[in-house]
PDB file of C-alpha atoms in Angstrom:
ATOM      1  CA  MET A   1       6.004  14.435  12.067  1.00  0.00           C
ATOM      2  CA  LEU A   2       5.469  13.662   8.255  1.00  0.00           C
ATOM      3  CA  ARG A   3       7.752  12.965   5.428  1.00  0.00           C
ATOM      4  CA  PHE A   4       6.534  11.536   2.274  1.00  0.00           C
ATOM      5  CA  ILE A   5       8.641  10.146   0.109  1.00  0.00           C
ATOM      6  CA  PRO A   6       8.414  10.709  -3.512  1.00  0.00           C
ATOM      7  CA  ASP A   7       8.665   7.711  -6.074  1.00  0.00           C
ATOM      8  CA  VAL A   8      10.966   8.510  -8.407  1.00  0.00           C
ATOM      9  CA  ASP A   9      11.540   6.065 -10.729  1.00  0.00           C
ATOM     10  CA  ARG A  10      15.071   4.170 -10.314  1.00  0.00           C
ATOM     11  CA  SER A  11      12.504   2.330  -7.834  1.00  0.00           C
ATOM     12  CA  MET A  12      14.152  -0.083  -5.065  1.00  0.00           C
ATOM     13  CA  SER A  13      16.788   2.539  -3.622  1.00  0.00           C
ATOM     14  CA  SER A  14      16.768   2.189  -0.090  1.00  0.00           C
ATOM     15  CA  TYR A  15      13.749   4.879   0.665  1.00  0.00           C
ATOM     16  CA  PRO A  16      13.291   4.616   4.274  1.00  0.00           C
ATOM     17  CA  SER A  17      10.736   7.220   5.461  1.00  0.00           C
ATOM     18  CA  ARG A  18       8.893   6.789   8.808  1.00  0.00           C
ATOM     19  CA  PHE A  19       5.143   7.232   8.583  1.00  0.00           C
ATOM     20  CA  THR A  20       3.657   8.677  11.773  1.00  0.00           C
ATOM     21  CA  HIS A  21       0.590   9.878  10.576  1.00  0.00           C
ATOM     22  CA  ARG A  22      -2.563   9.611  12.150  1.00  0.00           C
ATOM     23  CA  ARG A  23      -4.039  12.425  10.258  1.00  0.00           C
ATOM     24  CA  ALA A  24      -2.166  11.747   7.414  1.00  0.00           C
ATOM     25  CA  LEU A  25      -5.317  11.877   4.828  1.00  0.00           C
ATOM     26  CA  GLY A  26      -6.509  14.842   6.239  1.00  0.00           C
ATOM     27  CA  TRP A  27      -3.371  17.088   5.604  1.00  0.00           C
ATOM     28  CA  VAL A  28      -3.841  15.362   1.962  1.00  0.00           C
ATOM     29  CA  ALA A  29      -7.137  16.268   1.654  1.00  0.00           C
ATOM     30  CA  PHE A  30      -6.178  19.793   3.056  1.00  0.00           C
ATOM     31  CA  ILE A  31      -3.385  20.390   0.705  1.00  0.00           C
ATOM     32  CA  VAL A  32      -5.212  19.841  -2.161  1.00  0.00           C
ATOM     33  CA  THR A  33      -7.655  21.669  -1.258  1.00  0.00           C
ATOM     34  CA  LEU A  34      -5.338  24.798  -1.080  1.00  0.00           C
ATOM     35  CA  LEU A  35      -3.548  23.985  -4.549  1.00  0.00           C
ATOM     36  CA  THR A  36      -7.144  23.601  -5.868  1.00  0.00           C
ATOM     37  CA  CYS A  37      -8.169  27.353  -4.034  1.00  0.00           C
ATOM     38  CA  SER A  38      -5.334  28.808  -5.330  1.00  0.00           C
ATOM     39  CA  TYR A  39      -5.888  28.402  -8.668  1.00  0.00           C
ATOM     40  CA  ALA A  40      -9.100  30.119  -8.809  1.00  0.00           C
ATOM     41  CA  SER A  41      -7.600  33.008  -6.585  1.00  0.00           C
ATOM     42  CA  ALA A  42      -5.338  34.191  -3.921  1.00  0.00           C
ATOM     43  CA  SER A  43      -6.466  32.344  -0.223  1.00  0.00           C
ATOM     44  CA  THR A  44      -8.978  33.922   1.414  1.00  0.00           C
ATOM     45  CA  ASP A  45     -11.028  33.308   4.815  1.00  0.00           C
ATOM     46  CA  GLU A  46     -13.662  31.098   2.773  1.00  0.00           C
ATOM     47  CA  ASP A  47     -10.768  28.900   1.568  1.00  0.00           C
ATOM     48  CA  TRP A  48      -9.914  28.063   4.602  1.00  0.00           C
ATOM     49  CA  GLU A  49     -12.656  27.237   6.454  1.00  0.00           C
ATOM     50  CA  ILE A  50     -13.197  24.726   3.309  1.00  0.00           C
ATOM     51  CA  ALA A  51     -10.512  23.338   4.167  1.00  0.00           C
ATOM     52  CA  GLU A  52     -10.711  22.620   7.896  1.00  0.00           C
ATOM     53  CA  GLN A  53     -13.785  21.274   6.947  1.00  0.00           C
ATOM     54  CA  ILE A  54     -12.701  18.192   4.665  1.00  0.00           C
ATOM     55  CA  VAL A  55      -9.656  18.108   7.750  1.00  0.00           C
ATOM     56  CA  ASN A  56     -12.784  17.476   9.631  1.00  0.00           C
ATOM     57  CA  GLN A  57     -14.633  14.837   8.029  1.00  0.00           C
ATOM     58  CA  ILE A  58     -11.630  12.794   7.927  1.00  0.00           C
ATOM     59  CA  GLN A  59     -12.573   9.721  10.251  1.00  0.00           C
ATOM     60  CA  LEU A  60     -10.460   6.967  12.114  1.00  0.00           C
ATOM     61  CA  PRO A  61     -10.845   3.377  11.495  1.00  0.00           C
ATOM     62  CA  THR A  62     -12.964   1.443  14.087  1.00  0.00           C
ATOM     63  CA  ILE A  63     -11.230  -1.649  14.936  1.00  0.00           C
ATOM     64  CA  PRO A  64     -11.908  -4.092  18.104  1.00  0.00           C
ATOM     65  CA  ASN A  65      -9.323  -3.735  20.211  1.00  0.00           C
ATOM     66  CA  GLU A  66      -8.940  -8.515  20.621  1.00  0.00           C
ATOM     67  CA  LYS A  67      -5.485  -9.057  19.804  1.00  0.00           C
ATOM     68  CA  PHE A  68      -4.552 -11.862  18.009  1.00  0.00           C
ATOM     69  CA  VAL A  69      -0.582 -12.814  17.316  1.00  0.00           C
ATOM     70  CA  VAL A  70       1.604 -14.395  14.700  1.00  0.00           C
ATOM     71  CA  ASP A  71       2.938 -17.680  16.456  1.00  0.00           C
ATOM     72  CA  VAL A  72       6.230 -17.295  16.725  1.00  0.00           C
ATOM     73  CA  SER A  73       8.157 -20.167  15.275  1.00  0.00           C
ATOM     74  CA  ASP A  74      11.584 -21.226  13.201  1.00  0.00           C
ATOM     75  CA  THR A  75       9.341 -22.324  10.693  1.00  0.00           C
ATOM     76  CA  SER A  76       6.980 -19.359  10.418  1.00  0.00           C
ATOM     77  CA  LEU A  77       9.805 -17.056  10.372  1.00  0.00           C
ATOM     78  CA  SER A  78      10.732 -18.562   7.055  1.00  0.00           C
ATOM     79  CA  ALA A  79       8.013 -19.024   4.960  1.00  0.00           C
ATOM     80  CA  ALA A  80       5.492 -16.240   6.614  1.00  0.00           C
ATOM     81  CA  ARG A  81       2.603 -15.732   4.645  1.00  0.00           C
ATOM     82  CA  ALA A  82       0.879 -18.188   5.284  1.00  0.00           C
ATOM     83  CA  PRO A  83       0.885 -17.790   9.303  1.00  0.00           C
ATOM     84  CA  ILE A  84       0.038 -14.377   9.078  1.00  0.00           C
ATOM     85  CA  GLN A  85      -2.517 -14.620   6.445  1.00  0.00           C
ATOM     86  CA  ARG A  86      -4.504 -17.127   8.600  1.00  0.00           C
ATOM     87  CA  VAL A  87      -4.153 -15.088  11.952  1.00  0.00           C
ATOM     88  CA  ILE A  88      -5.776 -12.247   9.906  1.00  0.00           C
ATOM     89  CA  ASP A  89      -8.258 -14.438   8.207  1.00  0.00           C
ATOM     90  CA  LYS A  90      -8.912 -15.729  11.995  1.00  0.00           C
ATOM     91  CA  ALA A  91      -9.096 -12.203  12.792  1.00  0.00           C
ATOM     92  CA  SER A  92     -11.404 -10.828  10.532  1.00  0.00           C
ATOM     93  CA  ALA A  93     -13.803 -13.676  10.833  1.00  0.00           C
ATOM     94  CA  SER A  94     -14.493 -12.927  14.353  1.00  0.00           C
ATOM     95  CA  GLY A  95     -15.118  -9.435  13.713  1.00  0.00           C
ATOM     96  CA  GLY A  96     -11.543  -7.882  13.422  1.00  0.00           C
ATOM     97  CA  GLY A  97      -8.756  -7.144  15.692  1.00  0.00           C
ATOM     98  CA  ILE A  98      -5.163  -6.159  15.923  1.00  0.00           C
ATOM     99  CA  VAL A  99      -2.570  -9.081  14.064  1.00  0.00           C
ATOM    100  CA  VAL A 100       0.237  -8.583  16.057  1.00  0.00           C
ATOM    101  CA  VAL A 101       3.525  -9.448  14.247  1.00  0.00           C
ATOM    102  CA  PRO A 102       6.194 -10.135  17.188  1.00  0.00           C
ATOM    103  CA  LYS A 103       9.562  -8.967  16.845  1.00  0.00           C
ATOM    104  CA  GLY A 104      11.677 -10.584  14.317  1.00  0.00           C
ATOM    105  CA  THR A 105      12.671 -11.397  10.180  1.00  0.00           C
ATOM    106  CA  TRP A 106       9.475 -12.308   9.012  1.00  0.00           C
ATOM    107  CA  GLN A 107      10.531 -13.955   5.067  1.00  0.00           C
ATOM    108  CA  VAL A 108       7.526 -13.346   3.513  1.00  0.00           C
ATOM    109  CA  ASP A 109       6.904 -15.377   0.027  1.00  0.00           C
ATOM    110  CA  GLY A 110       3.998 -13.419  -1.604  1.00  0.00           C
ATOM    111  CA  PRO A 111       1.505 -10.687  -0.978  1.00  0.00           C
ATOM    112  CA  ILE A 112      -0.671 -10.015   2.813  1.00  0.00           C
ATOM    113  CA  ARG A 113      -3.724  -9.642   2.054  1.00  0.00           C
ATOM    114  CA  LEU A 114      -5.485  -7.549   4.445  1.00  0.00           C
ATOM    115  CA  LYS A 115      -9.301  -7.621   5.437  1.00  0.00           C
ATOM    116  CA  SER A 116     -11.933  -4.985   7.058  1.00  0.00           C
ATOM    117  CA  LYS A 117     -11.641  -4.323  10.508  1.00  0.00           C
ATOM    118  CA  VAL A 118      -7.867  -5.754  10.870  1.00  0.00           C
ATOM    119  CA  ASN A 119      -5.046  -3.502  12.068  1.00  0.00           C
ATOM    120  CA  LEU A 120      -1.632  -5.233  11.383  1.00  0.00           C
ATOM    121  CA  HIS A 121       0.364  -3.978  14.033  1.00  0.00           C
ATOM    122  CA  LEU A 122       4.005  -4.731  13.593  1.00  0.00           C
ATOM    123  CA  GLU A 123       6.381  -4.697  16.651  1.00  0.00           C
ATOM    124  CA  GLU A 124       9.253  -2.750  17.022  1.00  0.00           C
ATOM    125  CA  GLY A 125      12.371  -5.235  15.902  1.00  0.00           C
ATOM    126  CA  ALA A 126       9.563  -6.495  13.357  1.00  0.00           C
ATOM    127  CA  THR A 127      10.143  -6.954   9.923  1.00  0.00           C
ATOM    128  CA  LEU A 128       8.023  -8.659   6.935  1.00  0.00           C
ATOM    129  CA  LEU A 129      10.889  -9.044   4.458  1.00  0.00           C
ATOM    130  CA  PHE A 130       9.295 -10.037   0.874  1.00  0.00           C
ATOM    131  CA  SER A 131      10.519 -12.592  -1.699  1.00  0.00           C
ATOM    132  CA  GLY A 132      11.997 -10.681  -4.586  1.00  0.00           C
ATOM    133  CA  ASP A 133      10.432 -13.197  -7.410  1.00  0.00           C
ATOM    134  CA  PRO A 134       7.806 -11.798  -9.104  1.00  0.00           C
ATOM    135  CA  SER A 135       5.878 -15.583  -9.665  1.00  0.00           C
ATOM    136  CA  HIS A 136       5.097 -15.003  -6.314  1.00  0.00           C
ATOM    137  CA  TYR A 137       2.755 -12.024  -6.692  1.00  0.00           C
ATOM    138  CA  LEU A 138       0.842 -14.148  -9.248  1.00  0.00           C
ATOM    139  CA  PRO A 139      -1.982 -14.692 -10.073  1.00  0.00           C
ATOM    140  CA  VAL A 140      -3.109 -11.133 -10.785  1.00  0.00           C
ATOM    141  CA  VAL A 141      -5.462  -9.157  -8.802  1.00  0.00           C
ATOM    142  CA  LYS A 142      -7.258  -6.317 -10.242  1.00  0.00           C
ATOM    143  CA  THR A 143      -5.232  -3.083  -8.896  1.00  0.00           C
ATOM    144  CA  ARG A 144      -4.173   0.644  -9.980  1.00  0.00           C
ATOM    145  CA  TRP A 145      -0.662   1.545 -11.813  1.00  0.00           C
ATOM    146  CA  GLU A 146      -0.152   5.294 -11.967  1.00  0.00           C
ATOM    147  CA  GLY A 147      -4.353   5.834 -11.893  1.00  0.00           C
ATOM    148  CA  THR A 148      -4.704   3.467 -14.773  1.00  0.00           C
ATOM    149  CA  GLU A 149      -7.126  -0.128 -13.470  1.00  0.00           C
ATOM    150  CA  VAL A 150      -5.528  -3.354 -14.265  1.00  0.00           C
ATOM    151  CA  PHE A 151      -5.140  -7.052 -13.512  1.00  0.00           C
ATOM    152  CA  THR A 152      -2.070  -7.122 -13.058  1.00  0.00           C
ATOM    153  CA  TYR A 153       0.966  -8.665 -10.419  1.00  0.00           C
ATOM    154  CA  SER A 154      -0.104  -8.067  -6.715  1.00  0.00           C
ATOM    155  CA  PRO A 155       0.956  -5.508  -4.350  1.00  0.00           C
ATOM    156  CA  LEU A 156       3.263  -7.064  -1.744  1.00  0.00           C
ATOM    157  CA  ILE A 157      -0.027  -5.376   1.041  1.00  0.00           C
ATOM    158  CA  TYR A 158      -3.218  -5.250  -0.840  1.00  0.00           C
ATOM    159  CA  ALA A 159      -6.442  -4.445   0.323  1.00  0.00           C
ATOM    160  CA  LEU A 160      -9.365  -4.515  -2.213  1.00  0.00           C
ATOM    161  CA  ASN A 161     -13.022  -3.475  -1.303  1.00  0.00           C
ATOM    162  CA  VAL A 162     -12.158  -3.001   2.681  1.00  0.00           C
ATOM    163  CA  GLU A 163     -13.452  -0.482   5.674  1.00  0.00           C
ATOM    164  CA  ASP A 164     -11.481  -0.014   8.904  1.00  0.00           C
ATOM    165  CA  VAL A 165      -8.431  -1.548   8.078  1.00  0.00           C
ATOM    166  CA  ALA A 166      -4.532  -0.076   9.563  1.00  0.00           C
ATOM    167  CA  ILE A 167      -0.955  -0.446   9.351  1.00  0.00           C
ATOM    168  CA  THR A 168       0.775   0.444  12.568  1.00  0.00           C
ATOM    169  CA  GLY A 169       3.732   0.036  14.969  1.00  0.00           C
ATOM    170  CA  LYS A 170       7.252   0.887  14.843  1.00  0.00           C
ATOM    171  CA  GLY A 171       8.560  -2.024  12.852  1.00  0.00           C
ATOM    172  CA  THR A 172       9.497  -2.420   9.587  1.00  0.00           C
ATOM    173  CA  ILE A 173       7.989  -3.534   6.108  1.00  0.00           C
ATOM    174  CA  ASP A 174      10.836  -4.731   3.442  1.00  0.00           C
ATOM    175  CA  GLY A 175       9.963  -5.001  -0.059  1.00  0.00           C
ATOM    176  CA  ASN A 176      13.771  -6.686  -0.564  1.00  0.00           C
ATOM    177  CA  ALA A 177      16.771  -4.859  -2.100  1.00  0.00           C
ATOM    178  CA  GLN A 178      17.313  -7.743  -4.037  1.00  0.00           C
ATOM    179  CA  SER A 179      14.508  -8.019  -5.986  1.00  0.00           C
ATOM    180  CA  ALA A 180      13.829  -8.948  -9.580  1.00  0.00           C
ATOM    181  CA  PHE A 181      11.283  -6.312  -9.770  1.00  0.00           C
ATOM    182  CA  ILE A 182      14.523  -3.930  -9.854  1.00  0.00           C
ATOM    183  CA  GLY A 183      15.369  -4.309 -13.343  1.00  0.00           C
ATOM    184  CA  TRP A 184      12.117  -3.674 -14.484  1.00  0.00           C
ATOM    185  CA  TYR A 185      11.889  -0.573 -14.777  1.00  0.00           C
ATOM    186  CA  GLU A 186      14.141  -0.764 -18.031  1.00  0.00           C
ATOM    187  CA  LYS A 187      11.895  -2.874 -19.606  1.00  0.00           C
ATOM    188  CA  GLN A 188       8.536  -0.897 -18.364  1.00  0.00           C
ATOM    189  CA  ASN A 189       7.482   1.175 -21.349  1.00  0.00           C
ATOM    190  CA  THR A 190       5.976  -0.866 -23.344  1.00  0.00           C
ATOM    191  CA  ASP A 191       3.401  -2.367 -21.024  1.00  0.00           C
ATOM    192  CA  MET A 192       3.121   1.485 -19.870  1.00  0.00           C
ATOM    193  CA  HIS A 193       2.044   2.972 -22.876  1.00  0.00           C
ATOM    194  CA  ALA A 194      -0.035  -0.167 -24.041  1.00  0.00           C
ATOM    195  CA  LEU A 195      -2.192  -0.166 -20.633  1.00  0.00           C
ATOM    196  CA  ARG A 196      -2.583   3.943 -21.156  1.00  0.00           C
ATOM    197  CA  LYS A 197      -3.681   3.531 -24.318  1.00  0.00           C
ATOM    198  CA  MET A 198      -6.439   1.039 -23.159  1.00  0.00           C
ATOM    199  CA  GLY A 199      -7.724   3.259 -20.560  1.00  0.00           C
ATOM    200  CA  PHE A 200      -7.611   5.882 -23.386  1.00  0.00           C
ATOM    201  CA  ASP A 201      -9.520   3.974 -25.147  1.00  0.00           C
ATOM    202  CA  GLY A 202     -12.186   2.397 -22.750  1.00  0.00           C
ATOM    203  CA  VAL A 203     -11.305  -1.119 -23.003  1.00  0.00           C
ATOM    204  CA  PRO A 204     -12.556  -3.222 -20.372  1.00  0.00           C
ATOM    205  CA  VAL A 205     -10.708  -3.276 -17.243  1.00  0.00           C
ATOM    206  CA  GLU A 206     -11.341  -7.575 -17.011  1.00  0.00           C
ATOM    207  CA  LYS A 207      -9.289  -7.075 -20.652  1.00  0.00           C
ATOM    208  CA  ARG A 208      -6.630  -4.963 -19.050  1.00  0.00           C
ATOM    209  CA  GLN A 209      -4.431  -8.147 -18.457  1.00  0.00           C
ATOM    210  CA  PHE A 210      -1.060  -7.630 -17.687  1.00  0.00           C
ATOM    211  CA  GLY A 211       0.698 -10.687 -15.877  1.00  0.00           C
ATOM    212  CA  GLU A 212       3.739 -13.091 -16.641  1.00  0.00           C
ATOM    213  CA  GLY A 213       5.397 -11.843 -19.838  1.00  0.00           C
ATOM    214  CA  HIS A 214       4.940  -8.154 -18.911  1.00  0.00           C
ATOM    215  CA  TYR A 215       6.705  -5.603 -16.436  1.00  0.00           C
ATOM    216  CA  LEU A 216       4.568  -3.497 -14.682  1.00  0.00           C
ATOM    217  CA  ARG A 217       6.143  -3.080 -10.872  1.00  0.00           C
ATOM    218  CA  PRO A 218       3.408  -3.539  -7.844  1.00  0.00           C
ATOM    219  CA  PRO A 219       3.441  -1.018  -5.304  1.00  0.00           C
ATOM    220  CA  LEU A 220       4.398  -2.144  -1.450  1.00  0.00           C
ATOM    221  CA  ILE A 221       1.472  -1.219  -0.227  1.00  0.00           C
ATOM    222  CA  GLN A 222      -1.893  -0.390  -1.887  1.00  0.00           C
ATOM    223  CA  PHE A 223      -5.251  -0.301  -0.858  1.00  0.00           C
ATOM    224  CA  PHE A 224      -7.810  -0.181  -3.268  1.00  0.00           C
ATOM    225  CA  HIS A 225     -11.319   1.322  -2.525  1.00  0.00           C
ATOM    226  CA  ALA A 226     -11.233   1.556   0.687  1.00  0.00           C
ATOM    227  CA  LYS A 227     -12.824   3.414   3.376  1.00  0.00           C
ATOM    228  CA  ARG A 228     -10.971   4.851   6.666  1.00  0.00           C
ATOM    229  CA  VAL A 229      -7.449   3.735   6.827  1.00  0.00           C
ATOM    230  CA  LEU A 230      -4.874   4.721   9.362  1.00  0.00           C
ATOM    231  CA  LEU A 231      -0.847   3.797   8.840  1.00  0.00           C
ATOM    232  CA  GLU A 232       1.481   4.455  12.090  1.00  0.00           C
ATOM    233  CA  ASP A 233       4.707   4.688  12.671  1.00  0.00           C
ATOM    234  CA  TYR A 234       6.374   1.602  10.864  1.00  0.00           C
ATOM    235  CA  THR A 235       9.289   2.110   8.317  1.00  0.00           C
ATOM    236  CA  ALA A 236       9.162   0.959   4.806  1.00  0.00           C
ATOM    237  CA  LEU A 237      12.063   0.027   2.720  1.00  0.00           C
ATOM    238  CA  ASN A 238      12.527  -0.499  -0.771  1.00  0.00           C
ATOM    239  CA  SER A 239       9.230  -0.888  -2.545  1.00  0.00           C
ATOM    240  CA  PRO A 240       9.203  -2.209  -6.226  1.00  0.00           C
ATOM    241  CA  PHE A 241       7.057   0.456  -7.167  1.00  0.00           C
ATOM    242  CA  GLY A 242       5.966   3.827  -5.023  1.00  0.00           C
ATOM    243  CA  LEU A 243       5.268   3.377  -1.451  1.00  0.00           C
ATOM    244  CA  ILE A 244       1.100   3.697  -1.218  1.00  0.00           C
ATOM    245  CA  THR A 245      -0.990   3.482  -3.810  1.00  0.00           C
TER     246      THR A 245
END
């Protein structure tokens, strides 16, 4: 069963959403195709055939089955970013695999960066509780904000130029209901309009810098220039701005 929770611009409300979509990207393509066809004419058999062709072309990621388990200790639970990132990096350097986050509340003081051929697997009962301090998501990274490329605060889980990646398991990704990002909705208009104008005017992306002193909220998860992505089973809560972009 699929449930898509829209990004309401009162973000940071608790939006529990269960992702169980091995073929979610296929269905998105399917829906977009139907909407496109409806502008031209009523649905025809040919339209449905084209939509099905698109769905059938969707490919799941290919990721090795070797497991890399994050160490469970009091230290790693209270400062989880470094140990989780080390295991992701190790799995990537070994050719890929499944990075297993065991049961427990893992306090993550900054962004986690996914890499190609890695499946971040959250066991049932595992929670990634991200820091609510915006300074932990600097320096800026190249990202996309409402469709416009920009250098700004890192998404909480971030993957750039990757192939064959996944987030799976029955655990939880929590953006933190007490995050300072909560108040940024009221402050973002100036930056939002400035960025849109830069995009319209063709300002080079490298000059679109919105770091400290700016208020563009980051998404909970972003795959930027990615191929073959699987998102399955986990629960996402308290996203600063959009669950996935």
